[in-house]
């Protein structure tokens, strides 16, 4: 593969996104970690204890952290709020995954080419 790069370590963050009744895991962040695997593992564990993707007010969230393998964590975060019309608080939760990965290959995206003129365009452009 052209542009191949190896030996770089990343912490990957995947969030579970809902899309009209379905859901999918989307890669939402790639954090390059200087150093090796051990530094990446340390950074990933730190992120599992503090990160709430897309939020800076992380102290308002509860969290449950599961280590699912040597290099992966599943984090559930919860947030409590109170609607004026209810006589009790509500809690929302969502979850995300954090994993450590070594970059083994990369290739630039080929440039897009303009569409070719079809027969209709050729006929119209003759005039």
mmCIF file of N, CA and C in Angstrom:
data_model
loop_
_atom_site.group_PDB
_atom_site.id
_atom_site.type_symbol
_atom_site.label_atom_id
_atom_site.label_comp_id
_atom_site.label_asym_id
_atom_site.label_seq_id
_atom_site.Cartn_x
_atom_site.Cartn_y
_atom_site.Cartn_z
ATOM 1 N N UNK A 1 0.832 -1.173 0.000
ATOM 2 C CA UNK A 1 0.000 0.000 0.000
ATOM 3 C C UNK A 1 0.878 1.238 0.000
ATOM 4 N N UNK A 2 0.592 2.186 -0.865
ATOM 5 C CA UNK A 2 1.401 3.404 -0.870
ATOM 6 C C UNK A 2 1.113 4.213 0.379
ATOM 7 N N UNK A 3 2.104 4.930 0.870
ATOM 8 C CA UNK A 3 1.927 5.728 2.077
ATOM 9 C C UNK A 3 1.816 4.892 3.332
ATOM 10 N N UNK A 4 2.279 3.679 3.300
ATOM 11 C CA UNK A 4 2.136 2.790 4.444
ATOM 12 C C UNK A 4 2.861 3.345 5.658
ATOM 13 N N UNK A 5 2.186 3.285 6.790
ATOM 14 C CA UNK A 5 2.742 3.754 8.044
ATOM 15 C C UNK A 5 2.475 2.686 9.094
ATOM 16 N N UNK A 6 3.488 2.334 9.868
ATOM 17 C CA UNK A 6 3.273 1.347 10.922
ATOM 18 C C UNK A 6 3.899 1.845 12.205
ATOM 19 N N UNK A 7 3.499 1.218 13.278
ATOM 20 C CA UNK A 7 4.093 1.518 14.564
ATOM 21 C C UNK A 7 3.516 2.722 15.277
ATOM 22 N N UNK A 8 2.481 3.349 14.723
ATOM 23 C CA UNK A 8 1.829 4.461 15.417
ATOM 24 C C UNK A 8 0.635 3.909 16.187
ATOM 25 N N UNK A 9 0.442 4.436 17.390
ATOM 26 C CA UNK A 9 -0.628 3.948 18.262
ATOM 27 C C UNK A 9 -1.707 5.009 18.431
ATOM 28 N N UNK A 10 -2.956 4.541 18.470
ATOM 29 C CA UNK A 10 -4.117 5.415 18.574
ATOM 30 C C UNK A 10 -5.074 4.906 19.631
ATOM 31 N N UNK A 11 -5.836 5.842 20.178
ATOM 32 C CA UNK A 11 -7.009 5.513 20.972
ATOM 33 C C UNK A 11 -8.206 5.866 20.096
ATOM 34 N N UNK A 12 -9.062 4.885 19.865
ATOM 35 C CA UNK A 12 -10.240 5.074 19.018
ATOM 36 C C UNK A 12 -11.486 5.180 19.890
ATOM 37 N N UNK A 13 -12.362 6.110 19.543
ATOM 38 C CA UNK A 13 -13.618 6.292 20.267
ATOM 39 C C UNK A 13 -14.756 6.044 19.285
ATOM 40 N N UNK A 14 -15.617 5.095 19.634
ATOM 41 C CA UNK A 14 -16.789 4.794 18.830
ATOM 42 C C UNK A 14 -18.029 5.080 19.661
ATOM 43 N N UNK A 15 -18.968 5.811 19.080
ATOM 44 C CA UNK A 15 -20.213 6.101 19.796
ATOM 45 C C UNK A 15 -21.358 5.363 19.128
ATOM 46 N N UNK A 16 -22.341 5.013 19.933
ATOM 47 C CA UNK A 16 -23.520 4.341 19.432
ATOM 48 C C UNK A 16 -24.526 5.414 19.045
ATOM 49 N N UNK A 17 -24.822 5.506 17.742
ATOM 50 C CA UNK A 17 -25.715 6.532 17.223
ATOM 51 C C UNK A 17 -27.036 5.905 16.810
ATOM 52 N N UNK A 18 -28.137 6.580 17.151
ATOM 53 C CA UNK A 18 -29.466 6.132 16.724
ATOM 54 C C UNK A 18 -29.842 6.835 15.440
ATOM 55 N N UNK A 19 -30.417 6.074 14.519
ATOM 56 C CA UNK A 19 -30.813 6.609 13.221
ATOM 57 C C UNK A 19 -32.207 6.095 12.876
ATOM 58 N N UNK A 20 -33.226 6.842 13.235
ATOM 59 C CA UNK A 20 -34.585 6.473 12.850
ATOM 60 C C UNK A 20 -35.002 5.072 13.246
ATOM 61 N N UNK A 21 -34.797 4.694 14.474
ATOM 62 C CA UNK A 21 -35.189 3.375 14.945
ATOM 63 C C UNK A 21 -34.065 2.362 14.952
ATOM 64 N N UNK A 22 -33.019 2.580 14.165
ATOM 65 C CA UNK A 22 -31.878 1.684 14.162
ATOM 66 C C UNK A 22 -30.699 2.357 14.841
ATOM 67 N N UNK A 23 -29.632 1.637 14.967
ATOM 68 C CA UNK A 23 -28.435 2.246 15.555
ATOM 69 C C UNK A 23 -27.197 1.657 14.905
ATOM 70 N N UNK A 24 -26.107 2.388 15.035
ATOM 71 C CA UNK A 24 -24.839 1.923 14.486
ATOM 72 C C UNK A 24 -23.699 2.481 15.332
ATOM 73 N N UNK A 25 -22.564 1.847 15.228
ATOM 74 C CA UNK A 25 -21.364 2.335 15.885
ATOM 75 C C UNK A 25 -20.612 3.199 14.888
ATOM 76 N N UNK A 26 -20.320 4.440 15.280
ATOM 77 C CA UNK A 26 -19.600 5.372 14.416
ATOM 78 C C UNK A 26 -18.269 5.748 15.062
ATOM 79 N N UNK A 27 -17.197 5.730 14.274
ATOM 80 C CA UNK A 27 -15.887 6.170 14.751
ATOM 81 C C UNK A 27 -15.935 7.691 14.860
ATOM 82 N N UNK A 28 -15.871 8.206 16.090
ATOM 83 C CA UNK A 28 -16.026 9.651 16.296
ATOM 84 C C UNK A 28 -14.727 10.354 16.663
ATOM 85 N N UNK A 29 -13.702 9.605 17.035
ATOM 86 C CA UNK A 29 -12.430 10.246 17.363
ATOM 87 C C UNK A 29 -11.290 9.252 17.212
ATOM 88 N N UNK A 30 -10.158 9.761 16.736
ATOM 89 C CA UNK A 30 -8.915 8.995 16.648
ATOM 90 C C UNK A 30 -7.855 9.850 17.319
ATOM 91 N N UNK A 31 -7.367 9.411 18.450
ATOM 92 C CA UNK A 31 -6.383 10.178 19.213
ATOM 93 C C UNK A 31 -5.019 9.523 19.042
ATOM 94 N N UNK A 32 -4.111 10.222 18.347
ATOM 95 C CA UNK A 32 -2.760 9.703 18.172
ATOM 96 C C UNK A 32 -2.017 9.833 19.495
ATOM 97 N N UNK A 33 -1.315 8.778 19.890
ATOM 98 C CA UNK A 33 -0.569 8.764 21.146
ATOM 99 C C UNK A 33 0.911 8.616 20.825
ATOM 100 N N UNK A 34 1.701 9.581 21.248
ATOM 101 C CA UNK A 34 3.157 9.478 21.087
ATOM 102 C C UNK A 34 3.653 8.369 22.002
ATOM 103 N N UNK A 35 4.594 7.623 21.542
ATOM 104 C CA UNK A 35 5.120 6.519 22.334
ATOM 105 C C UNK A 35 4.577 5.214 21.798
ATOM 106 N N UNK A 36 4.528 4.218 22.626
ATOM 107 C CA UNK A 36 4.138 2.891 22.180
ATOM 108 C C UNK A 36 2.808 2.433 22.729
ATOM 109 N N UNK A 37 2.651 1.138 22.704
ATOM 110 C CA UNK A 37 1.401 0.499 23.113
ATOM 111 C C UNK A 37 1.046 0.809 24.563
ATOM 112 N N UNK A 38 2.014 0.761 25.448
ATOM 113 C CA UNK A 38 1.731 0.997 26.871
ATOM 114 C C UNK A 38 1.210 2.413 27.111
ATOM 115 N N UNK A 39 1.770 3.390 26.406
ATOM 116 C CA UNK A 39 1.291 4.771 26.539
ATOM 117 C C UNK A 39 -0.138 4.889 26.021
ATOM 118 N N UNK A 40 -0.439 4.196 24.923
ATOM 119 C CA UNK A 40 -1.786 4.220 24.367
ATOM 120 C C UNK A 40 -2.786 3.558 25.317
ATOM 121 N N UNK A 41 -2.388 2.454 25.937
ATOM 122 C CA UNK A 41 -3.265 1.792 26.906
ATOM 123 C C UNK A 41 -3.548 2.698 28.104
ATOM 124 N N UNK A 42 -2.529 3.383 28.571
ATOM 125 C CA UNK A 42 -2.699 4.300 29.698
ATOM 126 C C UNK A 42 -3.645 5.441 29.341
ATOM 127 N N UNK A 43 -3.461 6.004 28.145
ATOM 128 C CA UNK A 43 -4.321 7.112 27.690
ATOM 129 C C UNK A 43 -5.763 6.634 27.520
ATOM 130 N N UNK A 44 -5.958 5.437 26.978
ATOM 131 C CA UNK A 44 -7.305 4.904 26.786
ATOM 132 C C UNK A 44 -8.004 4.684 28.118
ATOM 133 N N UNK A 45 -7.291 4.159 29.101
ATOM 134 C CA UNK A 45 -7.905 3.944 30.412
ATOM 135 C C UNK A 45 -8.281 5.282 31.036
ATOM 136 N N UNK A 46 -7.407 6.270 30.921
ATOM 137 C CA UNK A 46 -7.707 7.613 31.421
ATOM 138 C C UNK A 46 -8.957 8.174 30.748
ATOM 139 N N UNK A 47 -9.057 8.020 29.429
ATOM 140 C CA UNK A 47 -10.219 8.521 28.697
ATOM 141 C C UNK A 47 -11.500 7.793 29.112
ATOM 142 N N UNK A 48 -11.405 6.496 29.401
ATOM 143 C CA UNK A 48 -12.598 5.747 29.810
ATOM 144 C C UNK A 48 -13.149 6.255 31.143
ATOM 145 N N UNK A 49 -12.292 6.854 31.956
ATOM 146 C CA UNK A 49 -12.710 7.361 33.258
ATOM 147 C C UNK A 49 -13.156 8.825 33.234
ATOM 148 N N UNK A 50 -12.927 9.520 32.115
ATOM 149 C CA UNK A 50 -13.216 10.957 32.109
ATOM 150 C C UNK A 50 -13.992 11.466 30.897
ATOM 151 N N UNK A 51 -13.948 10.780 29.778
ATOM 152 C CA UNK A 51 -14.527 11.291 28.542
ATOM 153 C C UNK A 51 -16.044 11.135 28.493
ATOM 154 N N UNK A 52 -16.713 12.149 27.987
ATOM 155 C CA UNK A 52 -18.095 12.060 27.539
ATOM 156 C C UNK A 52 -18.080 12.685 26.141
ATOM 157 N N UNK A 53 -18.152 11.869 25.085
ATOM 158 C CA UNK A 53 -18.006 12.410 23.735
ATOM 159 C C UNK A 53 -18.970 13.570 23.455
ATOM 160 N N UNK A 54 -18.411 14.645 22.928
ATOM 161 C CA UNK A 54 -19.217 15.806 22.573
ATOM 162 C C UNK A 54 -19.577 16.715 23.733
ATOM 163 N N UNK A 55 -19.076 16.440 24.926
ATOM 164 C CA UNK A 55 -19.433 17.238 26.099
ATOM 165 C C UNK A 55 -18.176 17.700 26.826
ATOM 166 N N UNK A 56 -18.246 18.898 27.376
ATOM 167 C CA UNK A 56 -17.135 19.388 28.196
ATOM 168 C C UNK A 56 -17.500 19.399 29.673
ATOM 169 N N UNK A 57 -18.785 19.336 29.992
ATOM 170 C CA UNK A 57 -19.252 19.377 31.377
ATOM 171 C C UNK A 57 -19.366 17.961 31.953
ATOM 172 N N UNK A 58 -18.275 17.220 31.891
ATOM 173 C CA UNK A 58 -18.292 15.796 32.224
ATOM 174 C C UNK A 58 -18.589 15.507 33.695
ATOM 175 N N UNK A 59 -18.421 16.489 34.572
ATOM 176 C CA UNK A 59 -18.685 16.247 35.990
ATOM 177 C C UNK A 59 -20.176 16.050 36.271
ATOM 178 N N UNK A 60 -21.043 16.374 35.330
ATOM 179 C CA UNK A 60 -22.491 16.212 35.502
ATOM 180 C C UNK A 60 -22.962 14.797 35.164
ATOM 181 N N UNK A 61 -22.051 13.942 34.765
ATOM 182 C CA UNK A 61 -22.414 12.602 34.298
ATOM 183 C C UNK A 61 -21.921 11.528 35.252
ATOM 184 N N UNK A 62 -22.752 10.510 35.424
ATOM 185 C CA UNK A 62 -22.313 9.288 36.092
ATOM 186 C C UNK A 62 -21.706 8.377 35.036
ATOM 187 N N UNK A 63 -21.009 7.349 35.469
ATOM 188 C CA UNK A 63 -20.407 6.448 34.484
ATOM 189 C C UNK A 63 -20.204 5.066 35.067
ATOM 190 N N UNK A 64 -20.312 4.098 34.187
ATOM 191 C CA UNK A 64 -19.982 2.716 34.484
ATOM 192 C C UNK A 64 -19.006 2.284 33.404
ATOM 193 N N UNK A 65 -17.845 1.779 33.811
ATOM 194 C CA UNK A 65 -16.789 1.428 32.861
ATOM 195 C C UNK A 65 -16.553 -0.079 32.917
ATOM 196 N N UNK A 66 -16.645 -0.715 31.747
ATOM 197 C CA UNK A 66 -16.362 -2.141 31.611
ATOM 198 C C UNK A 66 -15.110 -2.309 30.755
ATOM 199 N N UNK A 67 -14.163 -3.078 31.244
ATOM 200 C CA UNK A 67 -13.019 -3.435 30.404
ATOM 201 C C UNK A 67 -13.406 -4.735 29.710
ATOM 202 N N UNK A 68 -13.579 -4.680 28.398
ATOM 203 C CA UNK A 68 -14.075 -5.835 27.657
ATOM 204 C C UNK A 68 -12.962 -6.713 27.100
ATOM 205 N N UNK A 69 -11.757 -6.173 27.047
ATOM 206 C CA UNK A 69 -10.582 -6.952 26.651
ATOM 207 C C UNK A 69 -9.365 -6.183 27.148
ATOM 208 N N UNK A 70 -8.201 -6.675 26.853
ATOM 209 C CA UNK A 70 -6.976 -6.003 27.286
ATOM 210 C C UNK A 70 -6.853 -4.596 26.698
ATOM 211 N N UNK A 71 -7.481 -4.373 25.535
ATOM 212 C CA UNK A 71 -7.319 -3.100 24.832
ATOM 213 C C UNK A 71 -8.628 -2.356 24.578
ATOM 214 N N UNK A 72 -9.731 -2.767 25.221
ATOM 215 C CA UNK A 72 -11.030 -2.150 24.932
ATOM 216 C C UNK A 72 -11.865 -1.931 26.188
ATOM 217 N N UNK A 73 -12.637 -0.845 26.157
ATOM 218 C CA UNK A 73 -13.540 -0.492 27.243
ATOM 219 C C UNK A 73 -14.895 -0.131 26.660
ATOM 220 N N UNK A 74 -15.955 -0.467 27.380
ATOM 221 C CA UNK A 74 -17.302 -0.013 27.063
ATOM 222 C C UNK A 74 -17.716 0.885 28.220
ATOM 223 N N UNK A 75 -18.137 2.109 27.890
ATOM 224 C CA UNK A 75 -18.459 3.085 28.931
ATOM 225 C C UNK A 75 -19.915 3.496 28.774
ATOM 226 N N UNK A 76 -20.661 3.380 29.866
ATOM 227 C CA UNK A 76 -22.032 3.882 29.906
ATOM 228 C C UNK A 76 -22.027 5.158 30.747
ATOM 229 N N UNK A 77 -22.552 6.238 30.187
ATOM 230 C CA UNK A 77 -22.658 7.486 30.933
ATOM 231 C C UNK A 77 -24.126 7.807 31.134
ATOM 232 N N UNK A 78 -24.443 8.366 32.298
ATOM 233 C CA UNK A 78 -25.823 8.700 32.640
ATOM 234 C C UNK A 78 -25.901 10.158 33.071
ATOM 235 N N UNK A 79 -27.065 10.737 32.827
ATOM 236 C CA UNK A 79 -27.299 12.142 33.151
ATOM 237 C C UNK A 79 -28.704 12.257 33.717
ATOM 238 N N UNK A 80 -28.834 12.893 34.870
ATOM 239 C CA UNK A 80 -30.126 13.070 35.515
ATOM 240 C C UNK A 80 -30.621 14.498 35.292
ATOM 241 N N UNK A 81 -31.901 14.638 35.002
ATOM 242 C CA UNK A 81 -32.489 15.961 34.781
ATOM 243 C C UNK A 81 -33.937 15.947 35.260
ATOM 244 N N UNK A 82 -34.481 17.138 35.406
ATOM 245 C CA UNK A 82 -35.821 17.271 35.949
ATOM 246 C C UNK A 82 -36.651 18.125 35.002
ATOM 247 N N UNK A 83 -37.765 17.554 34.506
ATOM 248 C CA UNK A 83 -38.728 18.333 33.727
ATOM 249 C C UNK A 83 -39.680 19.029 34.680
ATOM 250 N N UNK A 84 -40.056 20.248 34.365
ATOM 251 C CA UNK A 84 -40.977 20.991 35.232
ATOM 252 C C UNK A 84 -42.304 20.272 35.426
ATOM 253 N N UNK A 85 -42.785 19.562 34.402
ATOM 254 C CA UNK A 85 -44.099 18.930 34.451
ATOM 255 C C UNK A 85 -44.133 17.610 35.220
ATOM 256 N N UNK A 86 -42.990 17.100 35.635
ATOM 257 C CA UNK A 86 -42.944 15.827 36.343
ATOM 258 C C UNK A 86 -42.598 16.056 37.809
ATOM 259 N N UNK A 87 -43.010 15.105 38.636
ATOM 260 C CA UNK A 87 -42.702 15.213 40.063
ATOM 261 C C UNK A 87 -41.523 14.334 40.458
ATOM 262 N N UNK A 88 -40.718 13.955 39.453
ATOM 263 C CA UNK A 88 -39.542 13.125 39.723
ATOM 264 C C UNK A 88 -38.491 13.394 38.642
ATOM 265 N N UNK A 89 -37.245 13.101 38.947
ATOM 266 C CA UNK A 89 -36.204 13.298 37.927
ATOM 267 C C UNK A 89 -36.230 12.171 36.891
ATOM 268 N N UNK A 90 -35.673 12.456 35.744
ATOM 269 C CA UNK A 90 -35.491 11.450 34.689
ATOM 270 C C UNK A 90 -33.992 11.252 34.485
ATOM 271 N N UNK A 91 -33.639 10.098 33.971
ATOM 272 C CA UNK A 91 -32.236 9.803 33.701
ATOM 273 C C UNK A 91 -32.100 9.301 32.270
ATOM 274 N N UNK A 92 -31.141 9.856 31.561
ATOM 275 C CA UNK A 92 -30.831 9.349 30.221
ATOM 276 C C UNK A 92 -29.462 8.696 30.284
ATOM 277 N N UNK A 93 -29.236 7.768 29.373
ATOM 278 C CA UNK A 93 -27.920 7.136 29.323
ATOM 279 C C UNK A 93 -27.553 6.858 27.878
ATOM 280 N N UNK A 94 -26.272 6.814 27.624
ATOM 281 C CA UNK A 94 -25.763 6.357 26.340
ATOM 282 C C UNK A 94 -24.405 5.717 26.589
ATOM 283 N N UNK A 95 -23.915 5.029 25.587
ATOM 284 C CA UNK A 95 -22.654 4.310 25.786
ATOM 285 C C UNK A 95 -21.745 4.509 24.588
ATOM 286 N N UNK A 96 -20.472 4.286 24.837
ATOM 287 C CA UNK A 96 -19.454 4.404 23.793
ATOM 288 C C UNK A 96 -18.339 3.415 24.084
ATOM 289 N N UNK A 97 -17.539 3.153 23.062
ATOM 290 C CA UNK A 97 -16.417 2.224 23.197
ATOM 291 C C UNK A 97 -15.114 2.979 23.009
ATOM 292 N N UNK A 98 -14.121 2.545 23.741
ATOM 293 C CA UNK A 98 -12.757 3.059 23.603
ATOM 294 C C UNK A 98 -11.863 1.853 23.366
ATOM 295 N N UNK A 99 -10.990 1.964 22.371
ATOM 296 C CA UNK A 99 -10.073 0.858 22.109
ATOM 297 C C UNK A 99 -8.719 1.397 21.672
ATOM 298 N N UNK A 100 -7.721 0.570 21.876
ATOM 299 C CA UNK A 100 -6.349 0.900 21.486
ATOM 300 C C UNK A 100 -6.038 0.136 20.215
ATOM 301 N N UNK A 101 -5.430 0.838 19.263
ATOM 302 C CA UNK A 101 -5.121 0.187 17.990
ATOM 303 C C UNK A 101 -3.795 0.698 17.444
ATOM 304 N N UNK A 102 -3.089 -0.210 16.784
ATOM 305 C CA UNK A 102 -1.862 0.157 16.085
ATOM 306 C C UNK A 102 -2.209 0.404 14.621
ATOM 307 N N UNK A 103 -1.771 1.530 14.104
ATOM 308 C CA UNK A 103 -1.958 1.829 12.686
ATOM 309 C C UNK A 103 -1.023 0.939 11.888
ATOM 310 N N UNK A 104 -1.575 0.142 10.995
ATOM 311 C CA UNK A 104 -0.744 -0.773 10.201
ATOM 312 C C UNK A 104 -0.654 -0.366 8.744
ATOM 313 N N UNK A 105 -1.580 0.430 8.242
ATOM 314 C CA UNK A 105 -1.513 0.871 6.849
ATOM 315 C C UNK A 105 -2.436 2.059 6.642
ATOM 316 N N UNK A 106 -2.093 2.890 5.688
ATOM 317 C CA UNK A 106 -2.941 4.007 5.292
ATOM 318 C C UNK A 106 -2.696 4.292 3.820
ATOM 319 N N UNK A 107 -3.713 4.799 3.160
ATOM 320 C CA UNK A 107 -3.589 5.176 1.754
ATOM 321 C C UNK A 107 -4.480 6.395 1.535
ATOM 322 N N UNK A 108 -3.948 7.375 0.835
ATOM 323 C CA UNK A 108 -4.719 8.581 0.531
ATOM 324 C C UNK A 108 -5.940 8.224 -0.301
ATOM 325 N N UNK A 109 -7.003 8.972 -0.113
ATOM 326 C CA UNK A 109 -8.204 8.792 -0.920
ATOM 327 C C UNK A 109 -7.939 9.318 -2.327
ATOM 328 N N UNK A 110 -8.189 8.515 -3.351
ATOM 329 C CA UNK A 110 -7.992 9.007 -4.718
ATOM 330 C C UNK A 110 -8.926 10.191 -4.997
ATOM 331 N N UNK A 111 -8.441 11.130 -5.787
ATOM 332 C CA UNK A 111 -9.246 12.294 -6.137
ATOM 333 C C UNK A 111 -10.448 11.871 -6.979
ATOM 334 N N UNK A 112 -11.566 12.511 -6.747
ATOM 335 C CA UNK A 112 -12.770 12.233 -7.536
ATOM 336 C C UNK A 112 -12.604 12.822 -8.931
ATOM 337 N N UNK A 113 -13.134 12.114 -9.916
ATOM 338 C CA UNK A 113 -13.088 12.598 -11.292
ATOM 339 C C UNK A 113 -14.456 13.143 -11.659
ATOM 340 N N UNK A 114 -14.487 14.180 -12.523
ATOM 341 C CA UNK A 114 -15.793 14.709 -12.927
ATOM 342 C C UNK A 114 -16.580 13.651 -13.687
ATOM 343 N N UNK A 115 -17.903 13.724 -13.628
ATOM 344 C CA UNK A 115 -18.702 12.715 -14.339
ATOM 345 C C UNK A 115 -18.504 12.829 -15.847
ATOM 346 N N UNK A 116 -18.574 11.698 -16.509
ATOM 347 C CA UNK A 116 -18.456 11.686 -17.961
ATOM 348 C C UNK A 116 -19.789 12.114 -18.558
ATOM 349 N N UNK A 117 -19.712 12.799 -19.678
ATOM 350 C CA UNK A 117 -20.931 13.233 -20.338
ATOM 351 C C UNK A 117 -21.627 12.023 -20.937
ATOM 352 N N UNK A 118 -22.891 11.884 -20.642
ATOM 353 C CA UNK A 118 -23.694 10.817 -21.223
ATOM 354 C C UNK A 118 -24.192 11.220 -22.600
ATOM 355 N N UNK A 119 -24.862 10.323 -23.274
ATOM 356 C CA UNK A 119 -25.316 10.609 -24.639
ATOM 357 C C UNK A 119 -26.291 11.768 -24.669
ATOM 358 N N UNK A 120 -27.109 11.934 -23.632
ATOM 359 C CA UNK A 120 -28.066 13.044 -23.602
ATOM 360 C C UNK A 120 -27.317 14.373 -23.537
ATOM 361 N N UNK A 121 -26.317 14.452 -22.702
ATOM 362 C CA UNK A 121 -25.541 15.696 -22.593
ATOM 363 C C UNK A 121 -24.791 15.998 -23.886
ATOM 364 N N UNK A 122 -24.271 14.946 -24.540
ATOM 365 C CA UNK A 122 -23.564 15.153 -25.809
ATOM 366 C C UNK A 122 -24.503 15.717 -26.862
ATOM 367 N N UNK A 123 -25.741 15.210 -26.922
ATOM 368 C CA UNK A 123 -26.718 15.685 -27.895
ATOM 369 C C UNK A 123 -27.090 17.134 -27.587
ATOM 370 N N UNK A 124 -27.347 17.445 -26.330
ATOM 371 C CA UNK A 124 -27.744 18.802 -25.940
ATOM 372 C C UNK A 124 -26.612 19.785 -26.191
ATOM 373 N N UNK A 125 -25.389 19.408 -25.928
ATOM 374 C CA UNK A 125 -24.241 20.313 -26.082
ATOM 375 C C UNK A 125 -23.834 20.534 -27.536
ATOM 376 N N UNK A 126 -24.379 19.770 -28.484
ATOM 377 C CA UNK A 126 -24.049 19.961 -29.901
ATOM 378 C C UNK A 126 -24.661 21.236 -30.444
ATOM 379 N N UNK A 127 -25.730 21.686 -29.867
ATOM 380 C CA UNK A 127 -26.441 22.860 -30.385
ATOM 381 C C UNK A 127 -25.707 24.125 -30.117
#
